[in-house]
Tab-separated table of C-alpha atoms in Angstrom:
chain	number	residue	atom	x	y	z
R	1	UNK	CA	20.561	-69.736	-98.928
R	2	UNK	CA	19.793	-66.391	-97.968
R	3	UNK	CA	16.673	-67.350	-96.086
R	4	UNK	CA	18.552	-69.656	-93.985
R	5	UNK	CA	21.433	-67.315	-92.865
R	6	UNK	CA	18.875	-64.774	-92.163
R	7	UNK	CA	17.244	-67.486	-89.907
R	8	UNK	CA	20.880	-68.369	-88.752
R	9	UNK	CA	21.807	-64.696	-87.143
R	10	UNK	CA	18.063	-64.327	-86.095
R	11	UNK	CA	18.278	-67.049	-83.849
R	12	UNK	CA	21.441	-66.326	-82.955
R	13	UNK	CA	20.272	-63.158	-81.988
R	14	UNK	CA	17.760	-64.175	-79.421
R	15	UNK	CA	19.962	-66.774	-77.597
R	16	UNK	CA	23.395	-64.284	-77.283
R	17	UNK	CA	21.057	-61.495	-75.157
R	18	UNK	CA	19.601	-64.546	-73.132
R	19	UNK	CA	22.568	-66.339	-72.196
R	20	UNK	CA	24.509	-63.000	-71.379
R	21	UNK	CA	21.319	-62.412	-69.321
R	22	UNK	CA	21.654	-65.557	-67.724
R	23	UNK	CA	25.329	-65.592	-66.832
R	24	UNK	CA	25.036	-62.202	-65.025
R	25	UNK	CA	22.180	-63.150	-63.306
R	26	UNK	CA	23.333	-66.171	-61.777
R	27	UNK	CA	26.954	-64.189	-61.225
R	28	UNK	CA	25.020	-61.492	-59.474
R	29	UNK	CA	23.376	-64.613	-56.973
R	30	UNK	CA	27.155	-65.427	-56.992
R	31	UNK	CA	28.256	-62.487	-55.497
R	32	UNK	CA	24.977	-61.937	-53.118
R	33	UNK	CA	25.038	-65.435	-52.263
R	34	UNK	CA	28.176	-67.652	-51.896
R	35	UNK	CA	31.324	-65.176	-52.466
R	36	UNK	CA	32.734	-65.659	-48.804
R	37	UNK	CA	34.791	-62.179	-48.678
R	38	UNK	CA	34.049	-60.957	-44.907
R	39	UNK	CA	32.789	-57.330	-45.921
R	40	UNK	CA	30.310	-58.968	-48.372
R	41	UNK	CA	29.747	-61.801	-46.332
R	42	UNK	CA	28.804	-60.070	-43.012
R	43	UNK	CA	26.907	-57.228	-45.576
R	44	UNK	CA	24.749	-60.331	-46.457
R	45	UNK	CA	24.216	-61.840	-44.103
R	46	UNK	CA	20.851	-61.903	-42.946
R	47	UNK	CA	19.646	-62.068	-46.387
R	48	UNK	CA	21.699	-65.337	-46.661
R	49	UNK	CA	19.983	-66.924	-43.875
R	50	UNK	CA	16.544	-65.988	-45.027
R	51	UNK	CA	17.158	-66.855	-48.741
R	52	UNK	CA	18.810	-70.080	-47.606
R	53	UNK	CA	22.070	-69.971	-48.829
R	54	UNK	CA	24.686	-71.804	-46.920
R	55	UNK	CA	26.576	-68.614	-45.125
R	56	UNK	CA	29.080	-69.774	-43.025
N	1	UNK	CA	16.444	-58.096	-77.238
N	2	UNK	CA	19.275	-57.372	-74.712
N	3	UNK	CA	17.594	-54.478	-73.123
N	4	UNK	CA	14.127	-55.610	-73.196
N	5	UNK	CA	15.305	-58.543	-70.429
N	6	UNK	CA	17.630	-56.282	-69.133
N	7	UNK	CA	14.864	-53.586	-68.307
N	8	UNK	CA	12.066	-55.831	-67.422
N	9	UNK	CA	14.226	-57.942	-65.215
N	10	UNK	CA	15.421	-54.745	-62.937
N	11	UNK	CA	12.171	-53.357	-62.736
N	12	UNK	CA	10.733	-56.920	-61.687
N	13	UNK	CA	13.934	-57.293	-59.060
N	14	UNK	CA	13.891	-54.504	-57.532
N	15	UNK	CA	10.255	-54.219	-56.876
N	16	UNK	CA	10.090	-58.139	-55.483
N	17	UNK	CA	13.571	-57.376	-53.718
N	18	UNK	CA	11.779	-54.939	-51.735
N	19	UNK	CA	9.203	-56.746	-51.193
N	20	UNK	CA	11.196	-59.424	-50.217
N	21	UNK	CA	13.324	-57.182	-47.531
N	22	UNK	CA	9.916	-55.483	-46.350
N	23	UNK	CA	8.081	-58.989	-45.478
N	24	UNK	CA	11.953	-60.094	-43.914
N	25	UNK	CA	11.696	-56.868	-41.666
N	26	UNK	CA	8.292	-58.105	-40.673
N	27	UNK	CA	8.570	-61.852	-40.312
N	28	UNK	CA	12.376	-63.547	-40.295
N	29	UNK	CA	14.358	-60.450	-38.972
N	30	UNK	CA	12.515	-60.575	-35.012
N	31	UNK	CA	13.037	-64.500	-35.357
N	32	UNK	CA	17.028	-64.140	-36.478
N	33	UNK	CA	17.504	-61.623	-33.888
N	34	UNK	CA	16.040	-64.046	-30.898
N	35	UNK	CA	17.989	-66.871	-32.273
N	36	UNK	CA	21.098	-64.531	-32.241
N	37	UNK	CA	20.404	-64.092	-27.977
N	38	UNK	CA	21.102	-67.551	-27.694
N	39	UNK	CA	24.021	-68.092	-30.288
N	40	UNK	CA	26.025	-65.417	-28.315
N	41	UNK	CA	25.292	-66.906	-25.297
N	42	UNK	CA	23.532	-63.971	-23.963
N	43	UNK	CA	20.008	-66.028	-23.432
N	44	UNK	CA	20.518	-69.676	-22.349
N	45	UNK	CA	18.791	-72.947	-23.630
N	46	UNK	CA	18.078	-75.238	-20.686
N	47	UNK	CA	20.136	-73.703	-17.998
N	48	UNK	CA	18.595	-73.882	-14.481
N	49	UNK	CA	15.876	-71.131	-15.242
N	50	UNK	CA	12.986	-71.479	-17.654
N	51	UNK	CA	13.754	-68.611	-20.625
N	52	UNK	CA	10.969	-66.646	-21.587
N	53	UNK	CA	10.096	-67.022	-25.257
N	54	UNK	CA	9.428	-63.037	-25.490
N	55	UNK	CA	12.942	-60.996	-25.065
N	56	UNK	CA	12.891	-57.721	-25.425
N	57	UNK	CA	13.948	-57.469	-29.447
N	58	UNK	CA	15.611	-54.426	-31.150
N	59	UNK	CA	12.938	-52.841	-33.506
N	60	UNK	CA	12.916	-52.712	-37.268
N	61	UNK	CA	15.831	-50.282	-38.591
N	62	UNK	CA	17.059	-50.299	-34.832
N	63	UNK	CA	20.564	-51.035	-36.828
N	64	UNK	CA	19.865	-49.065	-40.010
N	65	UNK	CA	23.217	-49.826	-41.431
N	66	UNK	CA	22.259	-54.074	-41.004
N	67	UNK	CA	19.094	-53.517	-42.076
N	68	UNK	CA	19.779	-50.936	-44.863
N	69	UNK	CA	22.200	-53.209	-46.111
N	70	UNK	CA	19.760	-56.383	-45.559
N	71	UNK	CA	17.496	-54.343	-47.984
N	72	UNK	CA	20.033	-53.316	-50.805
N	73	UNK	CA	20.954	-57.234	-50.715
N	74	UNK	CA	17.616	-58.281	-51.263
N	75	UNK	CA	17.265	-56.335	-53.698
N	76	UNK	CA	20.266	-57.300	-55.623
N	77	UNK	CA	19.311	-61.027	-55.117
N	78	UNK	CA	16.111	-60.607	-56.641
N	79	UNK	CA	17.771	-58.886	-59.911
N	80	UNK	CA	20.020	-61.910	-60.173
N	81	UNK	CA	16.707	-64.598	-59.881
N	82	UNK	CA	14.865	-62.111	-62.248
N	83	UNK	CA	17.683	-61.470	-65.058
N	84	UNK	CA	17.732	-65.471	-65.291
N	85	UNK	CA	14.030	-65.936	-65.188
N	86	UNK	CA	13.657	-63.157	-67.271
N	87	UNK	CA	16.049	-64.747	-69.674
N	88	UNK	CA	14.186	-68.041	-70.047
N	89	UNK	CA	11.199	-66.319	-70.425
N	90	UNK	CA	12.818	-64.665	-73.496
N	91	UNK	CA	13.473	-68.425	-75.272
N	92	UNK	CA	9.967	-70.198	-73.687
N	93	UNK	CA	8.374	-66.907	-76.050
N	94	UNK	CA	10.219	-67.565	-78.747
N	95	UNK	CA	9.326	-71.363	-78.585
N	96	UNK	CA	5.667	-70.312	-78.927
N	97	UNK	CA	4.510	-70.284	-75.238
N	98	UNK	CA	2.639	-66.976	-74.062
N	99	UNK	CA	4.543	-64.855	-71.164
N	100	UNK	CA	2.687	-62.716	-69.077
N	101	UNK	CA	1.948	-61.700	-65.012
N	102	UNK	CA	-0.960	-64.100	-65.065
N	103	UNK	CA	1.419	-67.089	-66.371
N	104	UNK	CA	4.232	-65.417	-64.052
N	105	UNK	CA	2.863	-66.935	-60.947
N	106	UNK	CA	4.258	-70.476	-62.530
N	107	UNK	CA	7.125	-69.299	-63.366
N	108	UNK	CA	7.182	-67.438	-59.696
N	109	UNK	CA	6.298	-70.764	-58.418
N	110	UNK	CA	8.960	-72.798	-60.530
N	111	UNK	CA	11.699	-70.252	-59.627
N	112	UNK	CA	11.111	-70.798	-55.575
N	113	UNK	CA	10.869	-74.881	-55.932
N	114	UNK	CA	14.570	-74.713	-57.906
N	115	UNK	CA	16.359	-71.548	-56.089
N	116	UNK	CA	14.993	-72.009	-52.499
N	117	UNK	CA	12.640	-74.565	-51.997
N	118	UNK	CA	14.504	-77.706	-53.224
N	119	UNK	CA	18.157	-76.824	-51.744
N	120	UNK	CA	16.371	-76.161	-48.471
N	121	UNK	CA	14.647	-79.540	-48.406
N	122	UNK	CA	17.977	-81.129	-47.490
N	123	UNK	CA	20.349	-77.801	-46.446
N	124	UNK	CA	17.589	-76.746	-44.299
N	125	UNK	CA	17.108	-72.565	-43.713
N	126	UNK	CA	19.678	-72.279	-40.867
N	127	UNK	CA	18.683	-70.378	-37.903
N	128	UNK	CA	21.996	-68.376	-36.487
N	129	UNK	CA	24.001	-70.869	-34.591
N	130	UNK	CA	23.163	-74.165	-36.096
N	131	UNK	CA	26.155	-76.673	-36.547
N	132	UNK	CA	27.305	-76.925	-40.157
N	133	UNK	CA	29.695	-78.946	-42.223
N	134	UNK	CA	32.260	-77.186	-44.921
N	135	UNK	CA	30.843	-74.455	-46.314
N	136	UNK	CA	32.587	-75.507	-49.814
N	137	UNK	CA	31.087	-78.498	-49.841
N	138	UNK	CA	27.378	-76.987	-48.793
N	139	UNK	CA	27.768	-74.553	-51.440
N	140	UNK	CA	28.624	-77.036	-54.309
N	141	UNK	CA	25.775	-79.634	-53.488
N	142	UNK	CA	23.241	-76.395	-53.129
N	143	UNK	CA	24.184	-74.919	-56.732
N	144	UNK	CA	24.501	-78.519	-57.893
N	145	UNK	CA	20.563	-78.850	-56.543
N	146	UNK	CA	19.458	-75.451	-58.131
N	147	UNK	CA	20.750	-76.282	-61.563
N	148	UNK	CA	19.535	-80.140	-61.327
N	149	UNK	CA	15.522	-78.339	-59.737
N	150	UNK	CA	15.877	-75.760	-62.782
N	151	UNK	CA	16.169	-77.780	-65.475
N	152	UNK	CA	13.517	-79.912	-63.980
N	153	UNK	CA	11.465	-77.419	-63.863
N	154	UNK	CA	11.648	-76.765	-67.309
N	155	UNK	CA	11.202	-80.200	-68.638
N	156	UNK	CA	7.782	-80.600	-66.924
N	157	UNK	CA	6.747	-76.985	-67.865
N	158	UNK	CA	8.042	-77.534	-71.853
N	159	UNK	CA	9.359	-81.262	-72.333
N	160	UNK	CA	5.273	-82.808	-73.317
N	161	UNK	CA	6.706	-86.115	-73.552
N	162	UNK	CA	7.473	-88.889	-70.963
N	163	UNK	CA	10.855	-89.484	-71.335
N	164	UNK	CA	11.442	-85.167	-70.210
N	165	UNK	CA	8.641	-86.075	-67.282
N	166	UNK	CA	11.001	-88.951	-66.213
N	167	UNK	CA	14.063	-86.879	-66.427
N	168	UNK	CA	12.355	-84.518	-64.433
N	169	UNK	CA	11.327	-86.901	-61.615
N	170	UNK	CA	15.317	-88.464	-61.595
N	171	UNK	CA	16.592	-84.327	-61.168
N	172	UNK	CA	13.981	-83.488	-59.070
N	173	UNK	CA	14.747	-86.390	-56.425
N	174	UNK	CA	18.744	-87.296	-57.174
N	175	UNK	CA	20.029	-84.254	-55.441
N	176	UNK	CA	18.250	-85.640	-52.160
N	177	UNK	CA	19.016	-89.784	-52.171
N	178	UNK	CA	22.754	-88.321	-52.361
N	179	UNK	CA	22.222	-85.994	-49.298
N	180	UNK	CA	23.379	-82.687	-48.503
N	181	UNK	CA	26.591	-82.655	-46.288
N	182	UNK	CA	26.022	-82.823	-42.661
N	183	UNK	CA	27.631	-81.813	-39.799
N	184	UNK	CA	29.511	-84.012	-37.949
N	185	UNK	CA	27.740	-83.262	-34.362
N	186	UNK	CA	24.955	-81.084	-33.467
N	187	UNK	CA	25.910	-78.056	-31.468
N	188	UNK	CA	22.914	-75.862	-32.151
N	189	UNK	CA	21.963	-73.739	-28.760
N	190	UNK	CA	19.055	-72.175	-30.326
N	191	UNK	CA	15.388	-73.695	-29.214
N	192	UNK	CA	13.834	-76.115	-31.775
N	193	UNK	CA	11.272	-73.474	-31.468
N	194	UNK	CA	12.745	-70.385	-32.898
N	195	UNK	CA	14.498	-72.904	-35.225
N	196	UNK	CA	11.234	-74.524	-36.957
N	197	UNK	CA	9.853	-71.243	-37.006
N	198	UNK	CA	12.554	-69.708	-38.469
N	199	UNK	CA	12.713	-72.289	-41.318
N	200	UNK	CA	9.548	-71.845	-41.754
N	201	UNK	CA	9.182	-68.396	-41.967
N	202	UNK	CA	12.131	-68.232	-44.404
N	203	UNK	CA	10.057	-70.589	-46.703
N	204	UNK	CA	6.753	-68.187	-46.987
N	205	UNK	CA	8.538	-65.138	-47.362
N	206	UNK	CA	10.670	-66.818	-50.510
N	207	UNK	CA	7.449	-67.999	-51.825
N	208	UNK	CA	5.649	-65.000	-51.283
N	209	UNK	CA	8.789	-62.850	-52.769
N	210	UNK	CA	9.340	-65.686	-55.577
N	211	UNK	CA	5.569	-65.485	-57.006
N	212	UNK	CA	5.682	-61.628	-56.919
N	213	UNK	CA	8.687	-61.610	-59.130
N	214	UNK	CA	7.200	-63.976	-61.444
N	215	UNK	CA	4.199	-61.935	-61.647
N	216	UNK	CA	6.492	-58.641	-62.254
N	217	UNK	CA	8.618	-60.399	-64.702
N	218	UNK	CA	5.741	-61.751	-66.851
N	219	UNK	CA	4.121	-57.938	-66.531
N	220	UNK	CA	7.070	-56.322	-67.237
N	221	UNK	CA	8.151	-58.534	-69.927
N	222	UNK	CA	4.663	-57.782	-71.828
N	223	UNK	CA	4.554	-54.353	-71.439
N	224	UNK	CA	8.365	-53.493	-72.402
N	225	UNK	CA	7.285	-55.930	-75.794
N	226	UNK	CA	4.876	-53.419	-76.250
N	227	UNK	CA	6.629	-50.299	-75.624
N	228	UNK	CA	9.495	-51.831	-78.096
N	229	UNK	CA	6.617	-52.996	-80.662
N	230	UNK	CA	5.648	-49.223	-80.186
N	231	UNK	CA	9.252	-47.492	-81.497
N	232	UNK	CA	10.062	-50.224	-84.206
């Protein structure tokens, strides 16, 4: 019983940090990439073409 | 765990972000700026007088705030690739499978097919003043391509069965038999020149940028294991 709640939070404990990871990674490519906002858009905007996002 | 992807994915993004904006400099940046001559009209596609491919171009950092701002954007790009890659890395260890700058390059490789390669097979790179369709719709059908490439990806690197290889093959090719939204007419008035080349260009420097994170990721990954190993 013990063994298998330790196993539980262990895993548990490797997937939270990864998926938090994950979700403010691809929320940072968000922002870089897509958000069309003018100042962010035209601060981006040669990166955009060159990474080939869709920019306008 | 958190701050052992947190730190090795920063260090790997911000060194292949600069990377990235360095080889841009070289490469896309004189490309963009001749394309831009002809989207503002100020050089003219087959008017009555022959246009010499060789303009005078604006050096590097001749704008320092567009360029200093290309750079801090690359950057930041980078760390959101390499916090995700990073991240996967993480659970492919866990599942048994060895993580370092050697087995990077894959990983480098993988990341560039799914985040650039694949959505610019069909939504090629586009050169300043190409015709486009909505940009809604362009941006749904590329992150609808990354996540359908990524998860590819990972099936043939981790599936080992036939059934995750033909999932892989169905992701890998669906996002293309639908087709990327197209623009209704074509009212590009940039040479197919500076366009292929720009396309192109874009393409290397990704790759180049995409394996060097990899590589940085898997290095950093190890030796922040280590350093952690180290403390405990």
């Amino acid at each position: 019983m013990t063994t298998k709640i330790l196993k539980a939070t262990a895993t548990g404990s490797a997937i939270l940090p990864a998926l938090f990871a994950v979700i403010l990674g691809l929320g940072i490519v968000t922002l870089a990439g897509h958000v069309q906002a003018s100042a962010l858009h035209d601060a981006a905007h040669d990166v955009r073409h060159a990474t080939g996002f869709p920019c306008h | 765990m958190f701050s052992r992807i947190l730190t090795s994915a920063l260090f790997a993004g911000a060194a292949a972000g600069l990377i990235a904006a360095l080889l841009q400099f070289a490469f896309v940046q004189p490309v963009l700026l001749h394309a831009e001559l002809y989207e503002t009209g100020e050089l003219v596609h087959f008017g009555a007088e022959a246009v010499s491919a060789h303009p005078d171009l604006p050096g590097i950092f001749a704008d320092p705030m567009r360029d200093g701002l290309t750079l801090v954007f690359a950057m930041l790009t980078y760390t959101g690739y390499a916090l995700v890659m990073v991240a996967l890395m993480s659970m492919a260890e866990r599942m048994g499978h060895e993580v370092n700058a050697r087995s990077g390059l894959l990983w480098g490789m993988a990341g560039f097919i799914a985040f650039h390669f694949a959505p610019g097979l069909s939504l090629a790179p586009e050169v300043p003043g190409v015709a486009y369709s909505d940009i809604t719709g362009r941006q749904i059908w590329w992150t609808a391509t990354v996540a359908a490439t990524g998860v590819a990806m990972w099936l043939i690197a981790f599936g080992g069965n036939l059934l995750a290889y033909g999932a892989a093959v169905v992701l890998l090719l669906a996002p293309h038999l639908v087709g990327a939204p197209e623009p209704d007419s074509f009212t590009g008035p940039v040479p197919t020149e500076l366009g292929a080349l720009f396309a192109a260009r874009a393409f290397g420097v990704g790759m180049a940028a995409w394996v060097l994170l990899g590589c940085f990721a898997g290095y950093f990954w190890q030796t922040e294991g280590k350093r952690a190993d180290a403390h405990a």
